[in-house]
Short mmCIF file of C-alpha atoms and ligand atoms in Angstrom, two decimals:
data_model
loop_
_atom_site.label_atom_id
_atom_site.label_comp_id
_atom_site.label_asym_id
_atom_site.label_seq_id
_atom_site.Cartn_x
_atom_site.Cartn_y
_atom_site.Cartn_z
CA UNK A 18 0.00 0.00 0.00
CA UNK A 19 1.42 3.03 -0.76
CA UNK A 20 0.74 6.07 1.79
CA UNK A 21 1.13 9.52 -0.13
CA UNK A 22 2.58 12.54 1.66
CA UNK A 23 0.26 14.93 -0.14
CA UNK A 24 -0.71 18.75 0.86
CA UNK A 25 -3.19 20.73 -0.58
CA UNK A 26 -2.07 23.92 -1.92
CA UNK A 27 -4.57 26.58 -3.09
CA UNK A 28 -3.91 28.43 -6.64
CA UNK A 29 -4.43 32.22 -6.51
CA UNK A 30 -7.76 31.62 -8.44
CA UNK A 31 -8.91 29.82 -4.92
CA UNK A 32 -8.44 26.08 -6.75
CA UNK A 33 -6.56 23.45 -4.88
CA UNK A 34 -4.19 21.16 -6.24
CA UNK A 35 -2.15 18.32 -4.55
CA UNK A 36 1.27 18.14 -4.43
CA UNK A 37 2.92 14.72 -3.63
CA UNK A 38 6.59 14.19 -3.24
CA UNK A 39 7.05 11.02 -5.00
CA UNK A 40 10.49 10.20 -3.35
CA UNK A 41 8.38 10.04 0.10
CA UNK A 42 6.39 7.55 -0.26
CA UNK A 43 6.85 5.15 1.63
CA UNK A 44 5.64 1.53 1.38
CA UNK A 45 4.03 0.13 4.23
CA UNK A 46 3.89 -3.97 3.60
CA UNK A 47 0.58 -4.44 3.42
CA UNK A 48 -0.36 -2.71 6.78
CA UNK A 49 -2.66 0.58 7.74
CA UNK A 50 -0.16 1.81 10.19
CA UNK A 51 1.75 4.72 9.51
CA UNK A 52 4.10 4.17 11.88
CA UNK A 53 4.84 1.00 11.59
CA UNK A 54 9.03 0.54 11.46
CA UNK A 55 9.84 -1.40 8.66
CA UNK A 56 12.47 0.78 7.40
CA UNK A 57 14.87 -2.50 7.78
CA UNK A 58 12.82 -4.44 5.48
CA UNK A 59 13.39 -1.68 2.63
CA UNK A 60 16.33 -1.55 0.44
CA UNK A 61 18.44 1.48 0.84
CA UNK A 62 16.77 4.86 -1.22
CA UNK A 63 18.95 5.81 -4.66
CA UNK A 64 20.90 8.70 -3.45
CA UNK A 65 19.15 11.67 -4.46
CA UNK A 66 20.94 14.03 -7.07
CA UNK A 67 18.28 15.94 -7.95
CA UNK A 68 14.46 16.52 -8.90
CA UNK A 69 11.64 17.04 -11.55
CA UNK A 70 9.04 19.02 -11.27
CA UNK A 71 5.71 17.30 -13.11
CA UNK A 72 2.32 19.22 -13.28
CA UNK A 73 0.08 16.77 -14.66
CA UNK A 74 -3.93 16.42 -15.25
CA UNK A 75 -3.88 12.22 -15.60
CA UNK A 76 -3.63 10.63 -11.88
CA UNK A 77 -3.63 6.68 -11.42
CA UNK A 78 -1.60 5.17 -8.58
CA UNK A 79 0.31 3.19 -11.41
CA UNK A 80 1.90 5.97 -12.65
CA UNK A 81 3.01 7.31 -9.34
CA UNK A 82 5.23 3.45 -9.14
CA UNK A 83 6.27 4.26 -12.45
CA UNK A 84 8.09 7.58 -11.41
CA UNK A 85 9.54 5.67 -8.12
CA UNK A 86 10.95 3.23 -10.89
CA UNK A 87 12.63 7.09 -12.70
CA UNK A 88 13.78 7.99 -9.15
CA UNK A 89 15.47 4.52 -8.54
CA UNK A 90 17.19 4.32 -12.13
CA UNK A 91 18.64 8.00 -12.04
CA UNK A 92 18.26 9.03 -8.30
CA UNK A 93 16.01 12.44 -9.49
CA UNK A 94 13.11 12.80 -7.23
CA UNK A 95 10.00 12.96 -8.75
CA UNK A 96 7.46 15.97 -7.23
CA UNK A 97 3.93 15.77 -8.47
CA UNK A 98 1.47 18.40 -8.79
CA UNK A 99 -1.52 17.32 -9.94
CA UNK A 100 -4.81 19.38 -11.01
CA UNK A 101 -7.16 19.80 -13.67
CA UNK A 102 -5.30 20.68 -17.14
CA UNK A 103 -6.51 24.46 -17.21
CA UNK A 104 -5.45 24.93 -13.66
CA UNK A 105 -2.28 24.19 -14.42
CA UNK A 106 -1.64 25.65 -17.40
CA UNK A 107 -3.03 28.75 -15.47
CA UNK A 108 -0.65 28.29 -12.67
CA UNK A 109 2.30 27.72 -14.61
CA UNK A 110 1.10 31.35 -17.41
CA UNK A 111 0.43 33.12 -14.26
CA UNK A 112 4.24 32.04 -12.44
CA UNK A 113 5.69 32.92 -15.32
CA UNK A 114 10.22 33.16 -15.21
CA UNK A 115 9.49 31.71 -11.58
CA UNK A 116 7.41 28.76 -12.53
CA UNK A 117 8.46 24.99 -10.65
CA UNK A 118 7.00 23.43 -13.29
CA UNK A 119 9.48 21.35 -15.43
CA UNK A 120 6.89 19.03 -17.34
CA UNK A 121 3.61 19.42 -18.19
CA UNK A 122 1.33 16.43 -18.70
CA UNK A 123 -2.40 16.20 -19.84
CA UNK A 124 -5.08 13.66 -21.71
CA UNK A 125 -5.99 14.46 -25.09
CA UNK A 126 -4.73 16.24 -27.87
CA UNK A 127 -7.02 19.16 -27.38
CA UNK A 128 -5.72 20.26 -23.91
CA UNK A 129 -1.87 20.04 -24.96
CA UNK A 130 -3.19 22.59 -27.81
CA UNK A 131 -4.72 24.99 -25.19
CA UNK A 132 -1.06 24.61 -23.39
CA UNK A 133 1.20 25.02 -26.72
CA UNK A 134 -1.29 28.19 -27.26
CA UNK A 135 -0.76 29.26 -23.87
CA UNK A 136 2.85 29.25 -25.17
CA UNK A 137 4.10 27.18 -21.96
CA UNK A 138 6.15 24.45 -23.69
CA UNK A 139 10.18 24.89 -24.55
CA UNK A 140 10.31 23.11 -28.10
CA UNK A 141 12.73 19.45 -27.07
CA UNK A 142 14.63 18.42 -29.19
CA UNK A 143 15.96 14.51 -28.32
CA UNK A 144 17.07 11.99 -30.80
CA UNK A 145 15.32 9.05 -28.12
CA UNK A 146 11.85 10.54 -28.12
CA UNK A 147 11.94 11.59 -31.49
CA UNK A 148 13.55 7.90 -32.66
CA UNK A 149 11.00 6.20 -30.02
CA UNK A 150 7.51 7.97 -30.78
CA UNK A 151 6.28 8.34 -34.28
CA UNK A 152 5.95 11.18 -35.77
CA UNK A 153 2.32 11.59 -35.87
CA UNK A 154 2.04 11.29 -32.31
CA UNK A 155 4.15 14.25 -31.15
CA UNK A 156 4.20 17.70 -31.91
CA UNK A 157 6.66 18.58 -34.53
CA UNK A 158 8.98 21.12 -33.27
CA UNK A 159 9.07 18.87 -30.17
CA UNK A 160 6.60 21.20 -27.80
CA UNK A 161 4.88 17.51 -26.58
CA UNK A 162 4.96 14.39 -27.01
CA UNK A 163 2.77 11.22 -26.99
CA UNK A 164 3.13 8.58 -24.25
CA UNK A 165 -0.01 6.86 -24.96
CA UNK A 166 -2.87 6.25 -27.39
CA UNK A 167 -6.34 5.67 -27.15
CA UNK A 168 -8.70 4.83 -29.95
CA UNK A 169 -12.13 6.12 -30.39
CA UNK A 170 -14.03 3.92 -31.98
CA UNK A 171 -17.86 2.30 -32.35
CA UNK A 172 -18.62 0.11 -29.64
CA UNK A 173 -22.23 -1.66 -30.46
CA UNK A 174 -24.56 -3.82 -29.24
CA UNK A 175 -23.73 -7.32 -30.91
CA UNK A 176 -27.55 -8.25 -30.56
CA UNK A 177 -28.67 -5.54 -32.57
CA UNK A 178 -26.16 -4.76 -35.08
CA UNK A 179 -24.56 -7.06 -37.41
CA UNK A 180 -20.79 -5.75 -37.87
CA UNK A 181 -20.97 -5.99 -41.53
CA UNK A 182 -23.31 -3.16 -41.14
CA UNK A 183 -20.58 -1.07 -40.22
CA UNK A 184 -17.20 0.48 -41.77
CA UNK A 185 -16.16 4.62 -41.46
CA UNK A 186 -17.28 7.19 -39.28
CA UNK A 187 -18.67 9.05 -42.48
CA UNK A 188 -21.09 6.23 -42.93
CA UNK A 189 -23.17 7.00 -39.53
CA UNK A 190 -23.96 9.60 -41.05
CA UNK A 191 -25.66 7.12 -43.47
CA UNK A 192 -29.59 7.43 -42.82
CA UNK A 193 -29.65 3.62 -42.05
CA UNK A 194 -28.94 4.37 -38.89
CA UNK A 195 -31.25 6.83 -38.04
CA UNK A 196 -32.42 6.57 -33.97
CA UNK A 197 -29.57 4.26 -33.86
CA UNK A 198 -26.66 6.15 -32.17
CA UNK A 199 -26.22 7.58 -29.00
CA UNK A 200 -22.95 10.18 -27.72
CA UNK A 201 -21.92 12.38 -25.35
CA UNK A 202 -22.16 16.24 -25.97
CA UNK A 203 -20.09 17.90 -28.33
CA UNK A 204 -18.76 19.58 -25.59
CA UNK A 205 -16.80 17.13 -24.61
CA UNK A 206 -13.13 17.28 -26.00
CA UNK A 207 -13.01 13.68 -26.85
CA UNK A 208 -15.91 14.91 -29.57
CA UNK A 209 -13.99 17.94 -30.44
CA UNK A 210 -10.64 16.27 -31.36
CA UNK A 211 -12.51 13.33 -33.65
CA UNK A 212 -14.29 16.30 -35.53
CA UNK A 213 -11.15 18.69 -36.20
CA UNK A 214 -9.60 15.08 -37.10
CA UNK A 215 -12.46 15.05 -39.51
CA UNK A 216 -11.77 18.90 -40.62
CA UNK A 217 -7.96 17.98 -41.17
CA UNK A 218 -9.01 15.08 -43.53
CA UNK A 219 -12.07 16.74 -45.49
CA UNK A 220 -12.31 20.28 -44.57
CA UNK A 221 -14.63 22.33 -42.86
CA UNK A 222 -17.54 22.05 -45.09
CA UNK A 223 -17.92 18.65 -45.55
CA UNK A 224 -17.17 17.63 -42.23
CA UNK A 225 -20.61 20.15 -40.91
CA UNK A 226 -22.47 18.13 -43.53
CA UNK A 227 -21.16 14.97 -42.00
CA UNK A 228 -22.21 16.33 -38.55
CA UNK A 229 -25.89 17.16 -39.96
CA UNK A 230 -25.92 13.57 -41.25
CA UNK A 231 -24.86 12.14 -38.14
CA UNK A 232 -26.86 14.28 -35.50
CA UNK A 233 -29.76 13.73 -37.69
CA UNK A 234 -29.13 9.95 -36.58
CA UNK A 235 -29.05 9.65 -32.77
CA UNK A 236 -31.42 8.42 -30.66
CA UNK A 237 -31.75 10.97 -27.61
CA UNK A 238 -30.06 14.20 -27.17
CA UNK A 239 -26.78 13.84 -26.01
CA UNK A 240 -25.76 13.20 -22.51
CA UNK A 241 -23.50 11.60 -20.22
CA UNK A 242 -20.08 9.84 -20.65
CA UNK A 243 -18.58 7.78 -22.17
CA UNK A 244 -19.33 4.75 -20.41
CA UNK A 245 -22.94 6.29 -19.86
CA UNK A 246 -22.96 5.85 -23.33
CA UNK A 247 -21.93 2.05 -23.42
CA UNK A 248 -24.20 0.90 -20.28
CA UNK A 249 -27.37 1.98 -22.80
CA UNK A 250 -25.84 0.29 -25.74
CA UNK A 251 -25.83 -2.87 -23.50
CA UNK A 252 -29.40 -1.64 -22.12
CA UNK A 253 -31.12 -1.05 -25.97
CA UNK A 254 -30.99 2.42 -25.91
CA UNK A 255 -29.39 3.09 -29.14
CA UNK A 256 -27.74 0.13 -31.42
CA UNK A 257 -24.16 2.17 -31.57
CA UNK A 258 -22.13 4.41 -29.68
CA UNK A 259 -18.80 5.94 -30.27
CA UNK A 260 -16.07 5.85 -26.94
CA UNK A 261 -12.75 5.66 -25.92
CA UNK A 262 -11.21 2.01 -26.07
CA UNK A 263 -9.94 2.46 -22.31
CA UNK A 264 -13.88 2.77 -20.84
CA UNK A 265 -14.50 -0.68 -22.29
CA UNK A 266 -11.30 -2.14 -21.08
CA UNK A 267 -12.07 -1.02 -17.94
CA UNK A 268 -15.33 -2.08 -17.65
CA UNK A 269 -14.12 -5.27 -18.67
CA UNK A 270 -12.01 -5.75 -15.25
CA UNK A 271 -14.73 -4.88 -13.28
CA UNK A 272 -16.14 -8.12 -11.13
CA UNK A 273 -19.52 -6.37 -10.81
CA UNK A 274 -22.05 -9.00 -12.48
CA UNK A 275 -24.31 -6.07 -13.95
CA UNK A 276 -20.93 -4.56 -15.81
CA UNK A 277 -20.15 -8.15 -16.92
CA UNK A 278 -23.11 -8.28 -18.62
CA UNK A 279 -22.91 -5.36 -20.34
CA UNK A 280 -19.22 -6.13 -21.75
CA UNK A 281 -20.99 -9.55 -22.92
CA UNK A 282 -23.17 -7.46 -24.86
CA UNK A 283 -21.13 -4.46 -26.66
CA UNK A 284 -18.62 -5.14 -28.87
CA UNK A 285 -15.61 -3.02 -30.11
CA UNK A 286 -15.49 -2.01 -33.97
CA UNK A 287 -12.22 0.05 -35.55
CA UNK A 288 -13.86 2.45 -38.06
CA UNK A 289 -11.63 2.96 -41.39
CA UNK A 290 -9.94 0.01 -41.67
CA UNK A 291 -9.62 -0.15 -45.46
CA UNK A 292 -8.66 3.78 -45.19
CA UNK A 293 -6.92 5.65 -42.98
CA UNK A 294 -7.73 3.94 -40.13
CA UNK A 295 -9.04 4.71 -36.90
CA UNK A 296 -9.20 7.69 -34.74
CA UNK A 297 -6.54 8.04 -31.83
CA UNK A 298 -5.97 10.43 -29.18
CA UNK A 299 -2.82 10.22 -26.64
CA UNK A 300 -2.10 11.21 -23.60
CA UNK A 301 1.06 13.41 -23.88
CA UNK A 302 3.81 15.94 -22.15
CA UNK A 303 5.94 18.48 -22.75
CA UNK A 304 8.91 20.14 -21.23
CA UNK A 305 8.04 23.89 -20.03
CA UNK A 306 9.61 26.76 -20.95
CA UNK A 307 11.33 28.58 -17.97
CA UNK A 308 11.50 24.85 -16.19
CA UNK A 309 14.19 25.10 -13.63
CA UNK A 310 15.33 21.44 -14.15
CA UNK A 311 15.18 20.99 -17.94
CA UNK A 312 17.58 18.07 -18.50
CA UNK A 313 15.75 16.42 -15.72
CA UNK A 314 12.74 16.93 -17.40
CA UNK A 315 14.13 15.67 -20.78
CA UNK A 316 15.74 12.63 -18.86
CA UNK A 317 11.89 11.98 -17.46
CA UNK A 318 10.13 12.07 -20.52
CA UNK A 319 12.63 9.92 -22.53
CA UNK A 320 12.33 7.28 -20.13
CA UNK A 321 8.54 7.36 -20.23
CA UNK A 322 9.53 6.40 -24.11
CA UNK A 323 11.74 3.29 -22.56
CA UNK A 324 9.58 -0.16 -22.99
CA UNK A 325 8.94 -0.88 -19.47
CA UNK A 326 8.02 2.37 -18.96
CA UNK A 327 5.40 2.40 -21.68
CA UNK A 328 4.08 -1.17 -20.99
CA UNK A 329 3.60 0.04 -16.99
CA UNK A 330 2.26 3.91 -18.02
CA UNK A 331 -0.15 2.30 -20.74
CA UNK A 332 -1.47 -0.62 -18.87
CA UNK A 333 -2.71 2.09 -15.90
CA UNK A 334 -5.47 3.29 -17.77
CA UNK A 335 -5.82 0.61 -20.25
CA UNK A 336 -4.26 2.27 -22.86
CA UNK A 337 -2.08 1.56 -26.21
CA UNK A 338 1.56 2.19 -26.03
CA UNK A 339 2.74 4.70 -28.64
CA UNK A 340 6.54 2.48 -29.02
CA UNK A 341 5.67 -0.32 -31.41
CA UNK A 342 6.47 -3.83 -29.83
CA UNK A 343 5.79 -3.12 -26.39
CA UNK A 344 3.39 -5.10 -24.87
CA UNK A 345 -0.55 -4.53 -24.21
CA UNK A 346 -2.51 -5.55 -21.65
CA UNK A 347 -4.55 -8.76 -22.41
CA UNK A 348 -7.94 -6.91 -22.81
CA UNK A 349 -6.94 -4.72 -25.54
CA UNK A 350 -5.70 -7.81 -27.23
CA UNK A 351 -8.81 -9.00 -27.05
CA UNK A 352 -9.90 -6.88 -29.05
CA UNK A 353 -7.98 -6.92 -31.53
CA UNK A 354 -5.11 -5.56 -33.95
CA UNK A 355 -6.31 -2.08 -35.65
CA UNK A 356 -4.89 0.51 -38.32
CA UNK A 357 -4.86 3.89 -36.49
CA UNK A 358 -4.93 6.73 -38.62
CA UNK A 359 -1.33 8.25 -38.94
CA UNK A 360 -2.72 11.57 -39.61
CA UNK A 361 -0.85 13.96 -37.09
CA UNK A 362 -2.65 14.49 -34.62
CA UNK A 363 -0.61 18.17 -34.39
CA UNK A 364 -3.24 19.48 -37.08
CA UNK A 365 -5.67 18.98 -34.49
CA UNK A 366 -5.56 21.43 -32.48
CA UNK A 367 -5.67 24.26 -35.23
CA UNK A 368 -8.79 22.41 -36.23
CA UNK A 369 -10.35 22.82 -32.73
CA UNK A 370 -12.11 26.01 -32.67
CA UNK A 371 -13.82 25.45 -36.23
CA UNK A 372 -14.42 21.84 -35.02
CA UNK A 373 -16.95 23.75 -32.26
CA UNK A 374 -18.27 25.69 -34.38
CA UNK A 375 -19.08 22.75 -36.97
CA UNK A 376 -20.48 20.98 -34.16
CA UNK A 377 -22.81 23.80 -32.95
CA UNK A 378 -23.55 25.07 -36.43
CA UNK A 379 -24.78 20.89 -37.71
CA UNK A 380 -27.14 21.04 -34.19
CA UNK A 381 -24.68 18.41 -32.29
CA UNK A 382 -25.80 19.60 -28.59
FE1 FE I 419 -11.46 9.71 -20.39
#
């Protein structure tokens, strides 16, 4: 069990954030207590020779073993501040020459945008990220890079849908499945980055009359999440849904018979296949400009490019490695090899603003 020395400290906009020193955690063996001395049973700590500083929006408990595992390899303490993405790309605009922060890390394509636009990032430039990661996954003058990929793809219910039914995203916009599909609100920047993908790949005007076509399709207004979204597939709902690929892994860990039943009943497909392939999304970081450790910070994100690394930092939120070869976690293999699109995802962002506008403009609520 791991016991994190956290403290809350408040942002001047009144928003707290938690900062945990990652080189003070300390393992416990399994029991509650605190106190408990066990220090004899732990291997002696990596002399420390100096730190990190990472401001990041994604949180699991994996990744904080994953930046014990930097600490122990090069002895540079890992600090974390953690907080929602615009809270810390506010915190680290409004510190400015005195900033902490050293890398920046977010989910989504669409949120490193808003940070490369908030002009925080120091373009990188290291021959192991840029050998490691493909180049559609990071940002080309090396302002972030990719550590993981998700897909967004049609999940659907396998009673009511034969898959031979389906093949693109431009299809569902295909009257055949009119009161068929169901999706969360195009507010949501999972939405927005698959529609200034679609922008990037047919332009603005064809990609509003895709949204008509589509919106003119779904079942119910939009609402919820994304795994809102795949419990009413299961339920009848709506035949089709689109959702990240990491909602359905997860649910498909989960021992709770009600979720069990509704992984028995949707089924993943990857859109595109005999095109471009299908839609991914990454989580990704950058190193920031003013950071007062930037080698450190270079060092950090080049190992989150190593293989273990990548395996570890994917498999905590049931993601897909960006390094080819490296393993995946059984679940994803179960579903399957796919083609992602190799677009870069860079001409996303650009995209994003238009992509609203699209959305709002083709009645996508
Ligand atoms: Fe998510």
């Amino acid at each position: 069990m791991v016991n994190k020395l956290s403290r809350r400290v408040f942002l001047s906009g009144g928003t707290a954030v938690t900062v945990v020193g990652i080189s003070q955690l300390v393992t416990s063996c399994g029991n509650n207590n605190d106190n408990a001395s066990n220090d004899t049973q732990n291997p002696a700590p990596t002399p420390v020779t100096g730190e990190v500083n990472l401001y990041s929006s994604r949180h699991y408990n994996t990744d904080t073993e994953l930046y014990n595992g930097f600490t122990d390899e090069t002895g540079i303490k890992v600090n974390l501040i953690e907080g929602s993405a615009d809270e810390l790309i506010e915190r680290i605009t409004s510190e400015g020459d005195n900033t902490q922060a050293d890398v920046f890390m977010t989910v989504d394509v669409a949120r490193l945008w808003r940070a490369q636009e908030a002009e925080i990032f120091a373009p990188t430039s290291s021959p192991t990220l840029e050998e490691r990661i493909p180049a559609s996954l990071r940002n080309p003058e090396g302002l972030w890079f990719g550590f993981t990929r998700r897909a967004r793809v049609i999940m659907y219910n396998q009673e009511n849908v034969n898959p031979e039914e389906l093949s693109t995203y431009e299809d569902l916009a295909d009257p055949k499945w009119k009161g068929r599909i169901i999706i969360r609100p195009s507010s949501n920047i999972y939405n927005q980055s698959l529609v200034a993908s679609l922008i990037e790949i047919h332009g603005e005007e064809k990609t509003e009359e895709w949204v008509k076509g589509f919106v003119a399709n779904f079942a119910r207004e939009p609402q919820s999440n994304d795994t809102g979204q795949i419990k009413d597939v299961a339920a009848g709902v709506a035949d089709i849904t689109l959702a990240n690929t990491y909602y359905l892994a997860r649910m498909a860990k989960d021992d709770d018979p009600a979720i069990k039943e509704v992984v028995e009943k949707v089924k993943i497909f990857f859109p595109n296949q005999d095109d471009r392939g299908s839609h991914v999304n990454i989580s990704g970081a950058g190193v920031v400009k003013n950071a007062p450790n930037p080698e450190n910070a270079v060092k950090f994100l080049e190992y989150l490019s190593s293989d273990t690394a990548q395996e570890f930092f994917a498999k905590g939120n049931n993601e897909y490695p960006v390094v080819e070869g490296v393993g995946i976690d059984p679940v994803l293999e179960s579903f399957g090899t796919f083609k992602a699109d190799d677009t870069n995802i860079a001409t996303f962002g650009p995209n994003l603003a238009t992509a609203v506008q699209v959305m709002n403009r083709g009645g996508w609520k």
